Coordinates of C-alpha atoms and ligand atoms in Angstrom, one line a residue:
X224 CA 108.5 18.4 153.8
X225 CA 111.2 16.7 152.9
X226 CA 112.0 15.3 148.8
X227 CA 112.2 11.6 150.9
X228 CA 108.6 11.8 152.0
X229 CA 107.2 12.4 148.5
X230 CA 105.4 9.5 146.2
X231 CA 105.1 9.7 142.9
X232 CA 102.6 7.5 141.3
X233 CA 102.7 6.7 137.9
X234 CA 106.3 7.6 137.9
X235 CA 106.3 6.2 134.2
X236 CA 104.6 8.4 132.3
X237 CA 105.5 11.8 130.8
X238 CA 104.8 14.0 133.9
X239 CA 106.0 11.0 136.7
X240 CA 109.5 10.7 134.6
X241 CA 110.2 14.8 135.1
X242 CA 109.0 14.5 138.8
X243 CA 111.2 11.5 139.2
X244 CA 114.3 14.0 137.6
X245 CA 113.8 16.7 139.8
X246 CA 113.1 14.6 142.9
X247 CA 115.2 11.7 143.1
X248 CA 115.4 11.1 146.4
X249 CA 111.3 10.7 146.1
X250 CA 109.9 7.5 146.0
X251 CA 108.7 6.5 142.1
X252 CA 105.9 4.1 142.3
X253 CA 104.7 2.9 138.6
X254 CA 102.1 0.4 138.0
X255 CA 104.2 -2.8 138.1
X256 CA 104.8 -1.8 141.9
X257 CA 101.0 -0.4 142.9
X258 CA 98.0 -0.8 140.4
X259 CA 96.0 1.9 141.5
X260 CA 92.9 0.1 140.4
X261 CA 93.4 -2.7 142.5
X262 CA 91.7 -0.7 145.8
X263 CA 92.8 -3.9 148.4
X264 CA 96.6 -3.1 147.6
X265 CA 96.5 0.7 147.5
X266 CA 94.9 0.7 151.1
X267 CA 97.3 -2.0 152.0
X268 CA 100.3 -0.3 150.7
X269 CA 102.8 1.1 153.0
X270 CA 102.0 5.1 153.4
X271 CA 103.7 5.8 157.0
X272 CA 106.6 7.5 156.0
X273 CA 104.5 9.8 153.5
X274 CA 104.0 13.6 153.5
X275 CA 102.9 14.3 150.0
X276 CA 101.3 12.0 147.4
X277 CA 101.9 13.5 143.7
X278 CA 99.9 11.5 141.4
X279 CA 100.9 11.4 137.8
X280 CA 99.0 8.1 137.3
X281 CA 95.8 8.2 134.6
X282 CA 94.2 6.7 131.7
X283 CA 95.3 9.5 129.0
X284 CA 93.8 8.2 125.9
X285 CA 91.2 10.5 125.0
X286 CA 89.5 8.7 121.9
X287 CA 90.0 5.0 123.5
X288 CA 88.1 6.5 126.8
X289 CA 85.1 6.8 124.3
X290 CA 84.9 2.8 123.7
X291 CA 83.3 0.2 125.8
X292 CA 86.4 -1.2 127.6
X293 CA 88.3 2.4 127.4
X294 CA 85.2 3.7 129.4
X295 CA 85.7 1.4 132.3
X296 CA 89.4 1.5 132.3
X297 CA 89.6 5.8 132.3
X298 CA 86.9 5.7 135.3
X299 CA 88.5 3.1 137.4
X300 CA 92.0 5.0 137.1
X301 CA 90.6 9.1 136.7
X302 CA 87.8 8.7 139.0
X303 CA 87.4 5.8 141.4
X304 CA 91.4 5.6 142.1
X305 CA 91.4 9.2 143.1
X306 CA 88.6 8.9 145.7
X307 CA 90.6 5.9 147.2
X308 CA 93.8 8.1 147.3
X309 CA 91.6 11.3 148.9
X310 CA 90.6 9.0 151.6
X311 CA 94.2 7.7 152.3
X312 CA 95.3 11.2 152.4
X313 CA 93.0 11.9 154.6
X314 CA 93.1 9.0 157.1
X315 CA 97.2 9.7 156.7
X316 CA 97.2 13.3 156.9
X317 CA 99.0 13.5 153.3
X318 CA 98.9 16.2 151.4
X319 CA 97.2 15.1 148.0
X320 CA 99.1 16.3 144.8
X321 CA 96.8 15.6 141.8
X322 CA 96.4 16.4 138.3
X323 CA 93.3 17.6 136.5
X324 CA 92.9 19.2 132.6
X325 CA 91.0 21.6 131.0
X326 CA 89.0 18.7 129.3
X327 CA 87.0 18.6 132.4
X328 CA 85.2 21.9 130.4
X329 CA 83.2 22.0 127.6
X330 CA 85.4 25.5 126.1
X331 CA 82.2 27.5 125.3
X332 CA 84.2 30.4 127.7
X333 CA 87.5 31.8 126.1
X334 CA 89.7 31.6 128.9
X335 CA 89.0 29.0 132.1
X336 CA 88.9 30.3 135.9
X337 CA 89.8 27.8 138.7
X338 CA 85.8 28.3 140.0
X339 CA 84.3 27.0 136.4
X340 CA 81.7 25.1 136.6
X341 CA 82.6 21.6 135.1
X342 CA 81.4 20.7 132.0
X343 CA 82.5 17.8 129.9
X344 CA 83.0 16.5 126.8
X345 CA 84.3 13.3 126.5
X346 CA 84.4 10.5 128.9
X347 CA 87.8 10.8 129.1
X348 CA 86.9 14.4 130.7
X349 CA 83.9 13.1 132.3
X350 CA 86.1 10.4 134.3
X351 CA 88.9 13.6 135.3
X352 CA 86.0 15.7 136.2
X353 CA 84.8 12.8 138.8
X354 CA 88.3 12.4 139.6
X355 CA 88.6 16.5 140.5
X356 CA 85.8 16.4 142.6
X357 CA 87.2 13.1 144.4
X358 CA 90.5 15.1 145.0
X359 CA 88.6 17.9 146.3
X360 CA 87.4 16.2 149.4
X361 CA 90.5 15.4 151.0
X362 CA 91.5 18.4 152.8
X363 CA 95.2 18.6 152.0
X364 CA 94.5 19.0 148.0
X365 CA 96.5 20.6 145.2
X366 CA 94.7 20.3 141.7
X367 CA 97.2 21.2 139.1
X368 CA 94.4 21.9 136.0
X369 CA 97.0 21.4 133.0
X370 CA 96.5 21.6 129.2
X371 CA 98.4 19.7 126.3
X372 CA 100.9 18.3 128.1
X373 CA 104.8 17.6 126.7
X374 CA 107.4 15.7 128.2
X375 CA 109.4 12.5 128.0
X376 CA 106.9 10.1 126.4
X377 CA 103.9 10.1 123.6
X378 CA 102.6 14.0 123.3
X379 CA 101.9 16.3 120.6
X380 CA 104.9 17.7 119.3
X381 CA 106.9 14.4 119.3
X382 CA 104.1 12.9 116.8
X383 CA 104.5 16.1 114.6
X384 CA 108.6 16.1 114.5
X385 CA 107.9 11.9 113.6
X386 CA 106.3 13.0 111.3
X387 CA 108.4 15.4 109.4
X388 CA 110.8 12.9 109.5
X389 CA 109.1 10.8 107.9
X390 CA 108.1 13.4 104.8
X391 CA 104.8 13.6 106.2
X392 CA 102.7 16.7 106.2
X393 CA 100.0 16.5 108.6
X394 CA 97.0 17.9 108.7
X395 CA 95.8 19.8 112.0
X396 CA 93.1 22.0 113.5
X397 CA 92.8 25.6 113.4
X398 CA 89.9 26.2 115.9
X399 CA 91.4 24.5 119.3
X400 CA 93.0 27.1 121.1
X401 CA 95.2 26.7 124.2
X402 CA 98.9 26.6 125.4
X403 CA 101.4 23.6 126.0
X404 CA 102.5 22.9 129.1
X405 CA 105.7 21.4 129.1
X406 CA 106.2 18.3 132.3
X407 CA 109.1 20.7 133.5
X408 CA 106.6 23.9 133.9
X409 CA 104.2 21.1 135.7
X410 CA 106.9 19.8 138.1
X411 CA 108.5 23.6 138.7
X412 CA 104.8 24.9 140.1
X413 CA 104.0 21.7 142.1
X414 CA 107.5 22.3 144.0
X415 CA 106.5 25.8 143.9
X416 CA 103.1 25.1 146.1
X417 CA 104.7 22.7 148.5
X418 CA 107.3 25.3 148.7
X419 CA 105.3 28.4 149.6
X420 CA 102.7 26.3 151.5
X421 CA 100.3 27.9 149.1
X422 CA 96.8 27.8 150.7
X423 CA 95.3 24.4 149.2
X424 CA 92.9 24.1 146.4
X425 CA 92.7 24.1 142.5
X426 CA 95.7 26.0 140.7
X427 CA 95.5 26.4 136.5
X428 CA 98.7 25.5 135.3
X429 CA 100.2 26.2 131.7
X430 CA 103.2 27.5 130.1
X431 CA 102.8 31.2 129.5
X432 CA 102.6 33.1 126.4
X433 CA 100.1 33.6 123.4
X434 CA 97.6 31.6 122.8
X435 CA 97.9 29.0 119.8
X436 CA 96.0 26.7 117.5
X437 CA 97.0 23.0 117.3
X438 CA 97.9 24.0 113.5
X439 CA 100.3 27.4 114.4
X440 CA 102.0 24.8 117.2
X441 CA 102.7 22.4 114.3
X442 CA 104.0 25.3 112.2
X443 CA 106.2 26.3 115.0
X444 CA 107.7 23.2 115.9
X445 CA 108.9 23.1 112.5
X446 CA 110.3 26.1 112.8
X447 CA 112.2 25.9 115.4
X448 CA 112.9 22.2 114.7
X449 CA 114.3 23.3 111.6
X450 CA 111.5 21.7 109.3
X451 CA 111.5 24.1 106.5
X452 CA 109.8 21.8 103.5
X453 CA 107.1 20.7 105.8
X454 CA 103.6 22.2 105.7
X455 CA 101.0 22.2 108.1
X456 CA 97.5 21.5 106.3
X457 CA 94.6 23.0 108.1
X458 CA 91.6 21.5 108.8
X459 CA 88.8 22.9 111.2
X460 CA 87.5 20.5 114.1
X461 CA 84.3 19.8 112.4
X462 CA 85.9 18.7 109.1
X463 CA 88.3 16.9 110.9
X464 CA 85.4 14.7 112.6
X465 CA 83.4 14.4 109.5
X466 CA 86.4 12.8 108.4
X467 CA 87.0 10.0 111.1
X468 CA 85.1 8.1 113.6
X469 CA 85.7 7.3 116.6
X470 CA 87.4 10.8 117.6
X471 CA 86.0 12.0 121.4
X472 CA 84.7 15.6 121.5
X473 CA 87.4 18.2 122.5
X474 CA 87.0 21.9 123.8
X475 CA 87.5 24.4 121.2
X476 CA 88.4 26.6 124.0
X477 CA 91.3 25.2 126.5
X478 CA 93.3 28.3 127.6
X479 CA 93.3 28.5 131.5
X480 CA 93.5 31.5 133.2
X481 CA 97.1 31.4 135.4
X482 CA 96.0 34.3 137.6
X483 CA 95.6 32.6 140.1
X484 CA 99.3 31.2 140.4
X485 CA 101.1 33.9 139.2
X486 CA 99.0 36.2 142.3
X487 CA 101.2 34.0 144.8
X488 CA 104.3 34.8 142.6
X489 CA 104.5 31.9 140.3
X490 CA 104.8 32.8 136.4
X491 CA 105.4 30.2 134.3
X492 CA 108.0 30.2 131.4
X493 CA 106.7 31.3 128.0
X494 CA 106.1 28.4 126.1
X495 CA 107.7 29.4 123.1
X496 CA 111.0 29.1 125.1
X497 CA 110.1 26.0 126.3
X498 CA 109.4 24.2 123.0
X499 CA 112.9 25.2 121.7
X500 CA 114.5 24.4 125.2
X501 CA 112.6 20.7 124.6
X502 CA 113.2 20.6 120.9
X503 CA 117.0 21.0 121.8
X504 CA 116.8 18.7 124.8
X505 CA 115.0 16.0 123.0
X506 CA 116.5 16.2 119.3
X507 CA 120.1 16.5 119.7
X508 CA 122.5 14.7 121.7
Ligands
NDP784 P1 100.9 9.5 130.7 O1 99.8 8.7 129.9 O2 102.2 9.8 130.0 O3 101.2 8.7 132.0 C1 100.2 8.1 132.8 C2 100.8 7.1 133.7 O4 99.8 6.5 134.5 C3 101.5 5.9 132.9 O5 102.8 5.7 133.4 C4 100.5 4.8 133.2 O6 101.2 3.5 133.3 C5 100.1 5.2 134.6 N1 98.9 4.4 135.0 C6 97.8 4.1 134.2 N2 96.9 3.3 134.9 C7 97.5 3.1 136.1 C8 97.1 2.3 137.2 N3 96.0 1.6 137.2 N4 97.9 2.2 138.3 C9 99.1 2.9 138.3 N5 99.5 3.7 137.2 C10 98.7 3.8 136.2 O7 100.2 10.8 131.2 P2 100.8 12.3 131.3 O8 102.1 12.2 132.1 O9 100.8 12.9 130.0 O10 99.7 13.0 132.2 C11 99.8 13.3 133.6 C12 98.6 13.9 134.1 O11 98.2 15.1 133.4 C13 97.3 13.0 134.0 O12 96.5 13.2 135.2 C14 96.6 13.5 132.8 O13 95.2 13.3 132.9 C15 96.9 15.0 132.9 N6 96.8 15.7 131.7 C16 97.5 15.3 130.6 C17 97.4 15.9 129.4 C18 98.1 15.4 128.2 O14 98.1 16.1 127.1 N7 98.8 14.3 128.2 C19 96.6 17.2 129.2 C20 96.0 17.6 130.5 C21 96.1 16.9 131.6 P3 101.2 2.5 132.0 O15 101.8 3.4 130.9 O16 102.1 1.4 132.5 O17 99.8 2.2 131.7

């Protein structure tokens, strides 16, 4: 396989940007050029030349997925998209690169195997689960399950640096535990699979190290971001709904398990050292 015969879809968003970076001579598709949703062009568009589809495309936003019009939009893009793209890569003999989350659990289990029965949430994890399952059936398939994901675009840690900077103290969850995955550590193991020719199937994917709350990730950002003045407040999940509507369910539990991965020799970077590799990359020039 060679960097030419890649595609990445939704080459706009966080993880498509770092797949873009570290294959440039791949071709970036983003939704001006294919609407995945429109099912007449995506079977019409030109695949020929195409070993390996990597699709970074999705509806992301968890609480607008709960709404009437955010229901439809997450299914057409998480779910029915991805079963037109399994048949493509199957009718093409393509390998299908896709990516999956641990929102596709409910977190009632402390740490997430590949073979865990599905169990979601929200219908933003109900429309990823259907899209897993539609990835599953082509038979060149790599599901990279990811968690909290942080790149070049709208994630976690940049809202809680804007925030700082604006003399903000936010308030955060103590009870979601899980690990970022930084776009980098995403786009590292993908290459990593093709590589190897790892044998196909569904691979957890985070950034190493100790587990953390959504609060202690806030409190370390800071830290390393240099935020000394600004506190975390703490909230716990239930509060923080009682407070606000309109907010979709969420795992309490979202660590995956990376055994899997690191058995073929993959071991991800601990995310600590990726967060102040990111902070640096991102916050000064
Ligand atoms: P982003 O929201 O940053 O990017 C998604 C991209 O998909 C956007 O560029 C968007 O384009 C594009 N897209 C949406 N609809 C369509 C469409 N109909 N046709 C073509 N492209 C479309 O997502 P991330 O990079 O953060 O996420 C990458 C993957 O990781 C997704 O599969 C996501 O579910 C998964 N994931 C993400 C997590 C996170 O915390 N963000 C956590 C766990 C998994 P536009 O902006 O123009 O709409």
């Amino acid at each position: 396989m060679k960097p030419s015969e890649i595609i990445v879809l939704g080459s706009n968003g966080q993880l498509g940007k770092e797949l873009v970076k570290i294959y440039p001579e791949a071709r970036a598709v983003d939704k001006t050029e294919l609407d995945l949703t429109d099912y007449k062009a995506t079977a019409a568009f030109n695949w020929s030349d195409t070993k390996v589809i990597i699709n970074a495309a999705a509806y992301t936003n968890v609480d607008g997925a709960e709404s009437s019009q955010g229901r439809v939009d997450a299914w057409k893009i998480n779910a029915t998209a991805v079963a037109n793209l399994a048949k493509i890569a199957i009718s093409h003999k393509i390998i299908l690169v896709h990516i999956s989350t641990d929102y596709v659990f409910d977190g009632q289990n402390q740490n997430h195997r590949e073979d865990e029965p599905l169990s979601p949430l929200s219908v933003y994890g109900q429309s990823k689960a259907a899209g897993d399952i539609a990835a599953s059936m082509a038979s060149q398939h790599y599901i990279i399950r990811t968690s909290w994901v942080v790149g070049e675009g709208k994630n976690f840690v940049k809202t809680i640096v804007g925030l700082a900077n604006n003399g903000i103290s936010p308030t955060v969850v103590t009870d979601q535990i899980g690990r970022p995955t930084f776009t980098e550590t995403i786009v590292e193991a993908i290459d990593f699979l093709l590589r190897e020719n790892a044998p196909f199937g569904t691979y957890n994917l985070s950034n190493e190290g100790n587990p953390v709350s959504w609060a202690d990730l806030a409190r370390k950002t800071f830290e390393l971001a240099g935020f000394k003045n600004t506190k975390v407040l703490d909230i716990s999940t239930k509060a923080y709904y009682n407070e606000r509507q309109n907010v979709a369910p969420r795992p309490l539990n979202s660590l995956l398990d990376l055994s899997k991965i690191e058995s073929l020799g993959y071991k991800p970077m601990d995310w600590e050292l990726s967060l102040n590799r990111y902070l640096r990359t991102e916050y000064t020039s």
